[in-house]
PDB file of C-alpha atoms and ligand atoms in Angstrom:
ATOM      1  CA  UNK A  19       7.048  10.232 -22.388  1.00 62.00           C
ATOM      2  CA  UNK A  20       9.375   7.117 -22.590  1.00 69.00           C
ATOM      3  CA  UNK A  21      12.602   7.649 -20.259  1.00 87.00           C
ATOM      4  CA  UNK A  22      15.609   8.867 -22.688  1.00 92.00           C
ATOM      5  CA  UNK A  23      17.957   6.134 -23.388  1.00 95.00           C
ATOM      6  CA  UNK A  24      22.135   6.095 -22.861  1.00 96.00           C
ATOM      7  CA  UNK A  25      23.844   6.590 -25.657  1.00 97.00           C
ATOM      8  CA  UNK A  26      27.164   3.872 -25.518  1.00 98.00           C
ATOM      9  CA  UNK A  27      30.465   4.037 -27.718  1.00 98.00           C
ATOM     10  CA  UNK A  28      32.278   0.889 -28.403  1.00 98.00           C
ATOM     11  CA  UNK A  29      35.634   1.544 -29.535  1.00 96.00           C
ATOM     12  CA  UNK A  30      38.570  -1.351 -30.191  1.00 94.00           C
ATOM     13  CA  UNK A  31      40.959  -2.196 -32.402  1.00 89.00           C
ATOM     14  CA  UNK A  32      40.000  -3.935 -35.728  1.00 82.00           C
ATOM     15  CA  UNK A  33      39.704  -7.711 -34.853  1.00 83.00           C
ATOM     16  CA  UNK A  34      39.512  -7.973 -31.683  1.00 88.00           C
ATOM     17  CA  UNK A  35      35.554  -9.035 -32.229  1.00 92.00           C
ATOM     18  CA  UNK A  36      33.429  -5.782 -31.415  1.00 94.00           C
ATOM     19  CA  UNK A  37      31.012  -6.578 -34.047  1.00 93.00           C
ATOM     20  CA  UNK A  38      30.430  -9.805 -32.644  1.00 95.00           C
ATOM     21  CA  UNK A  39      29.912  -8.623 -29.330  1.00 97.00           C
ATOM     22  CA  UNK A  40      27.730  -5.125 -30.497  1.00 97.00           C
ATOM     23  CA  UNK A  41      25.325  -8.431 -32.041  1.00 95.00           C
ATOM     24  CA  UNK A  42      25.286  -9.843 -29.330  1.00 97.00           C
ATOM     25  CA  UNK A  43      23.990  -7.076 -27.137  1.00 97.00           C
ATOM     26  CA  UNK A  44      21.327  -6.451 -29.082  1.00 96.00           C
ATOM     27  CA  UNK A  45      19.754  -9.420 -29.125  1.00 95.00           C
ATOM     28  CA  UNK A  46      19.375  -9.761 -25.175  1.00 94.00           C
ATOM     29  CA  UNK A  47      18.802  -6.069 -24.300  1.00 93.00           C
ATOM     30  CA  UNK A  48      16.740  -3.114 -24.996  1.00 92.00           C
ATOM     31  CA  UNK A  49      19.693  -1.915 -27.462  1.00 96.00           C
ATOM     32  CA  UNK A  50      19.979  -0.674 -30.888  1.00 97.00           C
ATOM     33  CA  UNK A  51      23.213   0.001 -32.893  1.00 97.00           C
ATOM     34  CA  UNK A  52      23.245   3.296 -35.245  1.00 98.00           C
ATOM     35  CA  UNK A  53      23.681   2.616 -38.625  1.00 98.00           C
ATOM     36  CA  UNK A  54      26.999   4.811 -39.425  1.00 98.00           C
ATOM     37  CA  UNK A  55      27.696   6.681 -42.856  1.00 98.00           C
ATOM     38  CA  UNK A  56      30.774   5.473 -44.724  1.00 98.00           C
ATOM     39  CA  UNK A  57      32.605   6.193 -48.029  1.00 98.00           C
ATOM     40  CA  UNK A  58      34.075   3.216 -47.933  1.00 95.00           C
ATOM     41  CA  UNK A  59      33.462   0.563 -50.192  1.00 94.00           C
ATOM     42  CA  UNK A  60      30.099  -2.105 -49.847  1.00 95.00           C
ATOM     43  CA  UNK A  61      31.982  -5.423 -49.359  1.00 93.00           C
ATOM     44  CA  UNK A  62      30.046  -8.262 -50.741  1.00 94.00           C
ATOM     45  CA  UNK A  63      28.313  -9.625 -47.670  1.00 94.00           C
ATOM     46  CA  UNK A  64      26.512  -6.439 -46.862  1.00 95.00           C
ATOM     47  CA  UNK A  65      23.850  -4.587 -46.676  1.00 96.00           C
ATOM     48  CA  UNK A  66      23.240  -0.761 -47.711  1.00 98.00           C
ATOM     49  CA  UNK A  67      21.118   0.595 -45.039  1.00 97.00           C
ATOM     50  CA  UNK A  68      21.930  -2.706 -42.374  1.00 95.00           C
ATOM     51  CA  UNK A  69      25.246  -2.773 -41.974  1.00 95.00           C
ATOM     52  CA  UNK A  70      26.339   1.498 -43.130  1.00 97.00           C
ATOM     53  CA  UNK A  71      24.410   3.657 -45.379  1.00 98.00           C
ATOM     54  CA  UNK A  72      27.104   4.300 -48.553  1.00 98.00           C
ATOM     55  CA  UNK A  73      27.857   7.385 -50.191  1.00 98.00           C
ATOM     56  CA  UNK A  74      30.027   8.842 -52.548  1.00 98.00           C
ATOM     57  CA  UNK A  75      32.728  11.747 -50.965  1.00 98.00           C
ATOM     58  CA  UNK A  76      30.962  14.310 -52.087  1.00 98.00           C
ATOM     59  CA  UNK A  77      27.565  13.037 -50.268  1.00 98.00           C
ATOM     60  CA  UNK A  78      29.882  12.828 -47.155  1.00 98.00           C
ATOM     61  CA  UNK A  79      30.918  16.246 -47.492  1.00 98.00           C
ATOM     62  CA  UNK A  80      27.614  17.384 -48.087  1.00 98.00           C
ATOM     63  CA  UNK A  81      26.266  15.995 -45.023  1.00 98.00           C
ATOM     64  CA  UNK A  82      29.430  17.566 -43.186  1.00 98.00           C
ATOM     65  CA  UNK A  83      28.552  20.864 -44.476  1.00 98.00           C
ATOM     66  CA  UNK A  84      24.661  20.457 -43.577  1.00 98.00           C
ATOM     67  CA  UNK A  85      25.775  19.735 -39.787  1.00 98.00           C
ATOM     68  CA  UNK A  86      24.107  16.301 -40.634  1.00 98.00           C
ATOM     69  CA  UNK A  87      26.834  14.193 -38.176  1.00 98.00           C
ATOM     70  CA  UNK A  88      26.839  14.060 -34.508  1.00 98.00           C
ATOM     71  CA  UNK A  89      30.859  12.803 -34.939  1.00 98.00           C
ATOM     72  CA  UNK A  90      32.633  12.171 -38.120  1.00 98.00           C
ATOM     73  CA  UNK A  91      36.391  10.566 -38.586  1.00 97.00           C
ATOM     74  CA  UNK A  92      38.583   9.169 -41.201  1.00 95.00           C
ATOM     75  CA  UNK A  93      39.792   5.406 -40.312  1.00 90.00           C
ATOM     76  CA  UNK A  94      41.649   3.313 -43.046  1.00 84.00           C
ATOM     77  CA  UNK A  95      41.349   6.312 -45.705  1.00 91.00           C
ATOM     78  CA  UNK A  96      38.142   6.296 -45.996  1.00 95.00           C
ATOM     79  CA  UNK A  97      35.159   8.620 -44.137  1.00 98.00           C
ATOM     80  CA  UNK A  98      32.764   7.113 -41.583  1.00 98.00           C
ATOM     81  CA  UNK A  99      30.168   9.654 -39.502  1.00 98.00           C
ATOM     82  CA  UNK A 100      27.298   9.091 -36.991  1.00 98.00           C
ATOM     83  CA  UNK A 101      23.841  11.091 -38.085  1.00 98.00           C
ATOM     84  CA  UNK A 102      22.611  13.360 -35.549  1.00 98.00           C
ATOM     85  CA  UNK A 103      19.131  12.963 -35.883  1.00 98.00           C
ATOM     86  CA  UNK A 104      18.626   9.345 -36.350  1.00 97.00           C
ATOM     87  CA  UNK A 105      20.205   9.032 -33.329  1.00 97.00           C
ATOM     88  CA  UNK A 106      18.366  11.378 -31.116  1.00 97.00           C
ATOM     89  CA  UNK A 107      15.160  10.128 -32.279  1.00 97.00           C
ATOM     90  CA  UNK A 108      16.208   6.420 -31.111  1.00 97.00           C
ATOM     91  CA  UNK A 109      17.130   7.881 -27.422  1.00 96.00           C
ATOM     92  CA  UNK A 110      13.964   9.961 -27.458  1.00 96.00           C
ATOM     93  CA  UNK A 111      12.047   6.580 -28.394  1.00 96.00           C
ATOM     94  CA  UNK A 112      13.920   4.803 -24.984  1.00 95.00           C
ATOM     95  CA  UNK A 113      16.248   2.704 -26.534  1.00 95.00           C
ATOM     96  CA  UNK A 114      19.988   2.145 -25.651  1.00 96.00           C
ATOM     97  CA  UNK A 115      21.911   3.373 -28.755  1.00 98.00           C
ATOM     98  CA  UNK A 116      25.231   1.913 -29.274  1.00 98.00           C
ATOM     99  CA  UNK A 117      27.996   3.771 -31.619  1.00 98.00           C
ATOM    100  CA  UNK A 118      30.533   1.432 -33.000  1.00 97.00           C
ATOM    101  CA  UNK A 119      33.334   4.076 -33.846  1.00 97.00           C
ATOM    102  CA  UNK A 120      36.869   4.470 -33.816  1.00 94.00           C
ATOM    103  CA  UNK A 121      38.845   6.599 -30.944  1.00 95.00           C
ATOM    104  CA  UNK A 122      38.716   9.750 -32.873  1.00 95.00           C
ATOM    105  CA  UNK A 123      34.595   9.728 -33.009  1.00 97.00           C
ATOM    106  CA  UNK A 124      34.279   8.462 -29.402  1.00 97.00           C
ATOM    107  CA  UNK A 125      36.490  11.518 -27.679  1.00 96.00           C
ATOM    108  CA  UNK A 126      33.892  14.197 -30.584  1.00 97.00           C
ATOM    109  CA  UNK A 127      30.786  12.319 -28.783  1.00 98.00           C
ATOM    110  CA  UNK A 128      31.897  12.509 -25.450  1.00 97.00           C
ATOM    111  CA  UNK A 129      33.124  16.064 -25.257  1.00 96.00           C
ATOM    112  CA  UNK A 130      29.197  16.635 -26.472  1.00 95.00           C
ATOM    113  CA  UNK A 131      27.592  14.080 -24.126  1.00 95.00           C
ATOM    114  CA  UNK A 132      29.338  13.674 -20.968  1.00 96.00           C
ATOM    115  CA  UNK A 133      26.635  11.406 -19.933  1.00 95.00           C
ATOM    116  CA  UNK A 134      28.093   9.013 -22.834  1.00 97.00           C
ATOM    117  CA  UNK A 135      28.928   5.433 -21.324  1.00 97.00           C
ATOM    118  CA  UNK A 136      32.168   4.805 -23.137  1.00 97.00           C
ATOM    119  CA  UNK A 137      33.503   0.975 -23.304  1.00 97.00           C
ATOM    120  CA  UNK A 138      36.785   0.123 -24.996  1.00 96.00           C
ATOM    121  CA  UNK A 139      36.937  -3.819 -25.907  1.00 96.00           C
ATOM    122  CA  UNK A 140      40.489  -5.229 -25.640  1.00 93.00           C
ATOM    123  CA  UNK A 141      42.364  -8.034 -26.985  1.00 90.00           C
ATOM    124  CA  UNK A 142      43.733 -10.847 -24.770  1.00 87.00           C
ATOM    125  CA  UNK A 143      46.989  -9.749 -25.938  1.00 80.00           C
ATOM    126  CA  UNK A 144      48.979  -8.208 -29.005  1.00 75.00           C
ATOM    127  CA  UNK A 145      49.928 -11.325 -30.271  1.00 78.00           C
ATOM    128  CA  UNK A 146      46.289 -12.415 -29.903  1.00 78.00           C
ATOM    129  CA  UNK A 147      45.574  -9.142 -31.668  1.00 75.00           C
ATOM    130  CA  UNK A 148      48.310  -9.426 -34.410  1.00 77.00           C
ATOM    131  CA  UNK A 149      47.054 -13.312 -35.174  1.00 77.00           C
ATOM    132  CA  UNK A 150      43.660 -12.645 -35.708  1.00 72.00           C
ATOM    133  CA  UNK A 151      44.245  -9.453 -37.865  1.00 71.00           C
ATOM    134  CA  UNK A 152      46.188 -11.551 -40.249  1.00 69.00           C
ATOM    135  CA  UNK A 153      43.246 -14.047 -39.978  1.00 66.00           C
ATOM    136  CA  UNK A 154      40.670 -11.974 -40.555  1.00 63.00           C
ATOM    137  CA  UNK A 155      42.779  -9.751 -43.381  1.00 58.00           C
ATOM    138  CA  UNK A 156      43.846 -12.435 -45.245  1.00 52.00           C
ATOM    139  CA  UNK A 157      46.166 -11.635 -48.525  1.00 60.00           C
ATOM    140  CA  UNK A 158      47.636  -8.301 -46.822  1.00 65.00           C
ATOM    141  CA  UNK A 159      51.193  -7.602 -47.197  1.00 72.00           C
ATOM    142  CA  UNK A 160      52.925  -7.905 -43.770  1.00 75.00           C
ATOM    143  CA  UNK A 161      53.500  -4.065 -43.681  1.00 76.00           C
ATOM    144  CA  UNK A 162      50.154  -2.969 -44.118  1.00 72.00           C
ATOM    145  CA  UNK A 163      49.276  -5.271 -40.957  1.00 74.00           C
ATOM    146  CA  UNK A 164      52.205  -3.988 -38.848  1.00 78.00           C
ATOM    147  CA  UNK A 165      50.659  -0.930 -39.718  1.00 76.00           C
ATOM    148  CA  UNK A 166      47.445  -1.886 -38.596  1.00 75.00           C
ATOM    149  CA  UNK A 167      49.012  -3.421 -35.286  1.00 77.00           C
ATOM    150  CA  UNK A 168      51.032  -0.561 -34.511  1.00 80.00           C
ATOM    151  CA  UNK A 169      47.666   1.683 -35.073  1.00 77.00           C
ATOM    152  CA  UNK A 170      45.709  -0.102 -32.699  1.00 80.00           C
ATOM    153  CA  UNK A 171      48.680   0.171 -30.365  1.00 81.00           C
ATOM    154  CA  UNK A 172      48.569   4.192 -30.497  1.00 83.00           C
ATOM    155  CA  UNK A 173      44.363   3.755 -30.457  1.00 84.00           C
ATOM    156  CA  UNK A 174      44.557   1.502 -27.435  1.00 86.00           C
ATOM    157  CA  UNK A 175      47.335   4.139 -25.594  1.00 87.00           C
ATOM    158  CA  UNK A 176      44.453   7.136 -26.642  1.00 87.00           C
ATOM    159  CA  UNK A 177      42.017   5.473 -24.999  1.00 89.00           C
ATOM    160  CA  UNK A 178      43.179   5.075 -21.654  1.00 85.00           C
ATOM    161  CA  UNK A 179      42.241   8.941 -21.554  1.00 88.00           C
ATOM    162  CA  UNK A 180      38.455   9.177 -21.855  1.00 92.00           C
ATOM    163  CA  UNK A 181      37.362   5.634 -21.930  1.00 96.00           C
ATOM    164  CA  UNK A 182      35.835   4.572 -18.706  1.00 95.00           C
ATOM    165  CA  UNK A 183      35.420   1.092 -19.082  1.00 96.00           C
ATOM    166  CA  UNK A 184      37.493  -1.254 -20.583  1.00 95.00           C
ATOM    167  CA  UNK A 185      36.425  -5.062 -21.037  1.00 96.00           C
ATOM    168  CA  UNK A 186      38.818  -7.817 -22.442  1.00 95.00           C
ATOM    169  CA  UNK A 187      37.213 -10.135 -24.833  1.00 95.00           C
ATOM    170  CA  UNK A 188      38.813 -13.521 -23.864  1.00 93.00           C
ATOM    171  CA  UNK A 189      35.818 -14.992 -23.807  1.00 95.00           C
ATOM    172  CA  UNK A 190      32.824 -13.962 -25.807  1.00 95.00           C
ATOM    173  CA  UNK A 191      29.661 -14.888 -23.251  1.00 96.00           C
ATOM    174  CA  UNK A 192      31.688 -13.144 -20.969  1.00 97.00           C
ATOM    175  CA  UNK A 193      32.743  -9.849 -22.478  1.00 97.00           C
ATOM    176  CA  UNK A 194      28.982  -9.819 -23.717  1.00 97.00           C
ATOM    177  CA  UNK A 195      27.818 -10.164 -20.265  1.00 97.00           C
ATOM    178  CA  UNK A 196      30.480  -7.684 -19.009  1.00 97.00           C
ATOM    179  CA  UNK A 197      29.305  -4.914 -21.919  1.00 97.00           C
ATOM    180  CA  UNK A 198      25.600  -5.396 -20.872  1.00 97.00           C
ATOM    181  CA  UNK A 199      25.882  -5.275 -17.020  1.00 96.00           C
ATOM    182  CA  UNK A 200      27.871  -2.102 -18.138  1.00 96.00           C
ATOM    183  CA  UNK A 201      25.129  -0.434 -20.288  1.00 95.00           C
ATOM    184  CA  UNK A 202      22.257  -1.507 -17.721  1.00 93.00           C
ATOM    185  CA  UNK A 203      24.631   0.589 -14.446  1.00 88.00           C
ATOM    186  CA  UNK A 204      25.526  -2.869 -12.736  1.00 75.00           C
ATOM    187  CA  UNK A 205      29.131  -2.720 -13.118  1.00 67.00           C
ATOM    188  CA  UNK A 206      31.724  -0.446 -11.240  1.00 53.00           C
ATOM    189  CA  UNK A 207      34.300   1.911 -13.133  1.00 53.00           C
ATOM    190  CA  UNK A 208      37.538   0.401 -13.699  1.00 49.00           C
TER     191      UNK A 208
HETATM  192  P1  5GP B 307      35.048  -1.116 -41.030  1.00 90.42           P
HETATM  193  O1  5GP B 307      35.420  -0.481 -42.325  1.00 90.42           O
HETATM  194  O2  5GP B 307      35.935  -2.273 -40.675  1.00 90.42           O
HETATM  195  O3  5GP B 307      33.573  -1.459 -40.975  1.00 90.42           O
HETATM  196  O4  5GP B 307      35.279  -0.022 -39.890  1.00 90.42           O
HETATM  197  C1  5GP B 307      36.550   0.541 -39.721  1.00 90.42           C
HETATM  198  C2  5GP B 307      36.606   1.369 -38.460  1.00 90.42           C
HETATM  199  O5  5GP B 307      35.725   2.492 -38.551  1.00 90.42           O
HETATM  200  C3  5GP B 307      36.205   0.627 -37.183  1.00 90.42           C
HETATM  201  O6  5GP B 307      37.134   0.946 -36.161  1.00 90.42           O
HETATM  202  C4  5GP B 307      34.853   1.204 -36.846  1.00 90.42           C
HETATM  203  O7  5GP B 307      34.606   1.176 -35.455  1.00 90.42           O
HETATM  204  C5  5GP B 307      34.997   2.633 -37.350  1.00 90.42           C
HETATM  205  N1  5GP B 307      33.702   3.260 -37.615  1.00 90.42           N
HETATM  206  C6  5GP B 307      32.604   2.694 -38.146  1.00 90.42           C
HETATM  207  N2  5GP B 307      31.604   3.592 -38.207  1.00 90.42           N
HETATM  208  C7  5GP B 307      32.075   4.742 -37.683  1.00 90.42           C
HETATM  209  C8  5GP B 307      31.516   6.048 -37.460  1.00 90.42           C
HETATM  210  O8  5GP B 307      30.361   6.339 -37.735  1.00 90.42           O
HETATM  211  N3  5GP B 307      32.345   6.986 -36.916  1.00 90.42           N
HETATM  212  C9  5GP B 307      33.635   6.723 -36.577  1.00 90.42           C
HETATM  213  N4  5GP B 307      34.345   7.704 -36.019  1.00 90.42           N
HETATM  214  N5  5GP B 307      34.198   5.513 -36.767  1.00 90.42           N
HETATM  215  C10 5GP B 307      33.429   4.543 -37.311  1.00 90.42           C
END
């Protein structure tokens, strides 16, 4: 039987180029990312069943009420959950499985896997932070992004708790290379 593989959370604040990196990481290693469940809306540019499998509230609730999630949280208003079996099946099979979740679905996941490697990507800086937010969320009113800011500053202050490793993406080849030497047990605990 193939050797189970680690399950990973990668946590950070909106912006700060997670996705990028989470891409990244797959392509050079023996990594997959779980597809999450959201009520959120599809944006144009993706993909049901690529980038989150969509459902309605009620579905979500549903799935709550089956025991369907291995974590579930609500970010931005909306409902976003990792499914327990998909998941499973993917470490059974070998393969690295990285959860791109918030704070609130990392600590669920790690109270039920201690084993979890847990990796929280920061910004160079908060005004780093702050200017790519407004790039990236073009059109919002200058409260909502405080808000967002000031969120990420309470998510970043959470994480100091149960996150192990933290990795600063100043540079992308290097925070890639940092996550990966991380997943594959090179790296020392910060
Ligand atoms: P977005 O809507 O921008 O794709 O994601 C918003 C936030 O929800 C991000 O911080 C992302 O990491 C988080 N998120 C995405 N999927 C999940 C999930 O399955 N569980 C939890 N707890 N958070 C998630």
């Amino acid at each position: 039987m193939a050797k189970k593989g680690k399950l990973v959370v990668i946590s950070g604040p909106s912006g700060v180029g997670k996705g990028t990196i989470c891409r990244e990481v797959i392509k050079k290693t023996n990594t997959v990312i779980s597809i999450s469940v959201s009520t959120r809306q599809r944006s144009e540019s993706e993909t049901e069943g690529k980038d989150y499998y969509f459902v309605s509230r009620e579905e979500f609730q549903k799935k709550i009420a089956n025991n369907e999630f291995l974590e579930f949280a609500e970010v931005f208003g909306n409902y976003y959950g990792t499914l327990k079996d998909k998941t499973e099946k993917l470490l059974d099979e070998g393969k690295n499985v990285i959860l791109e979740i918030d704070v609130q679905g990392g600590r669920q996941v790690k109270e039920q896997y201690p084993e979890t490697v847990m990796i929280f990507i920061m910004p160079p800086s908060r005004d780093e932070l702050a200017k790519r937010m407004t790039g990236r969320a073009r059109g919002e009113d200058p409260q909502t992004a405080k808000r967002r800011l000031d969120g990420s500053s309470r998510e970043i202050a959470e994480a100091r708790e149960f996150y192990e490793y933290k990795v600063t993406n100043d540079q992308l080849e290097k925070a890639v290379e940092e996550v990966i030497n991380i997943i594959e047990g090179k790296a020392g605990e910060i």
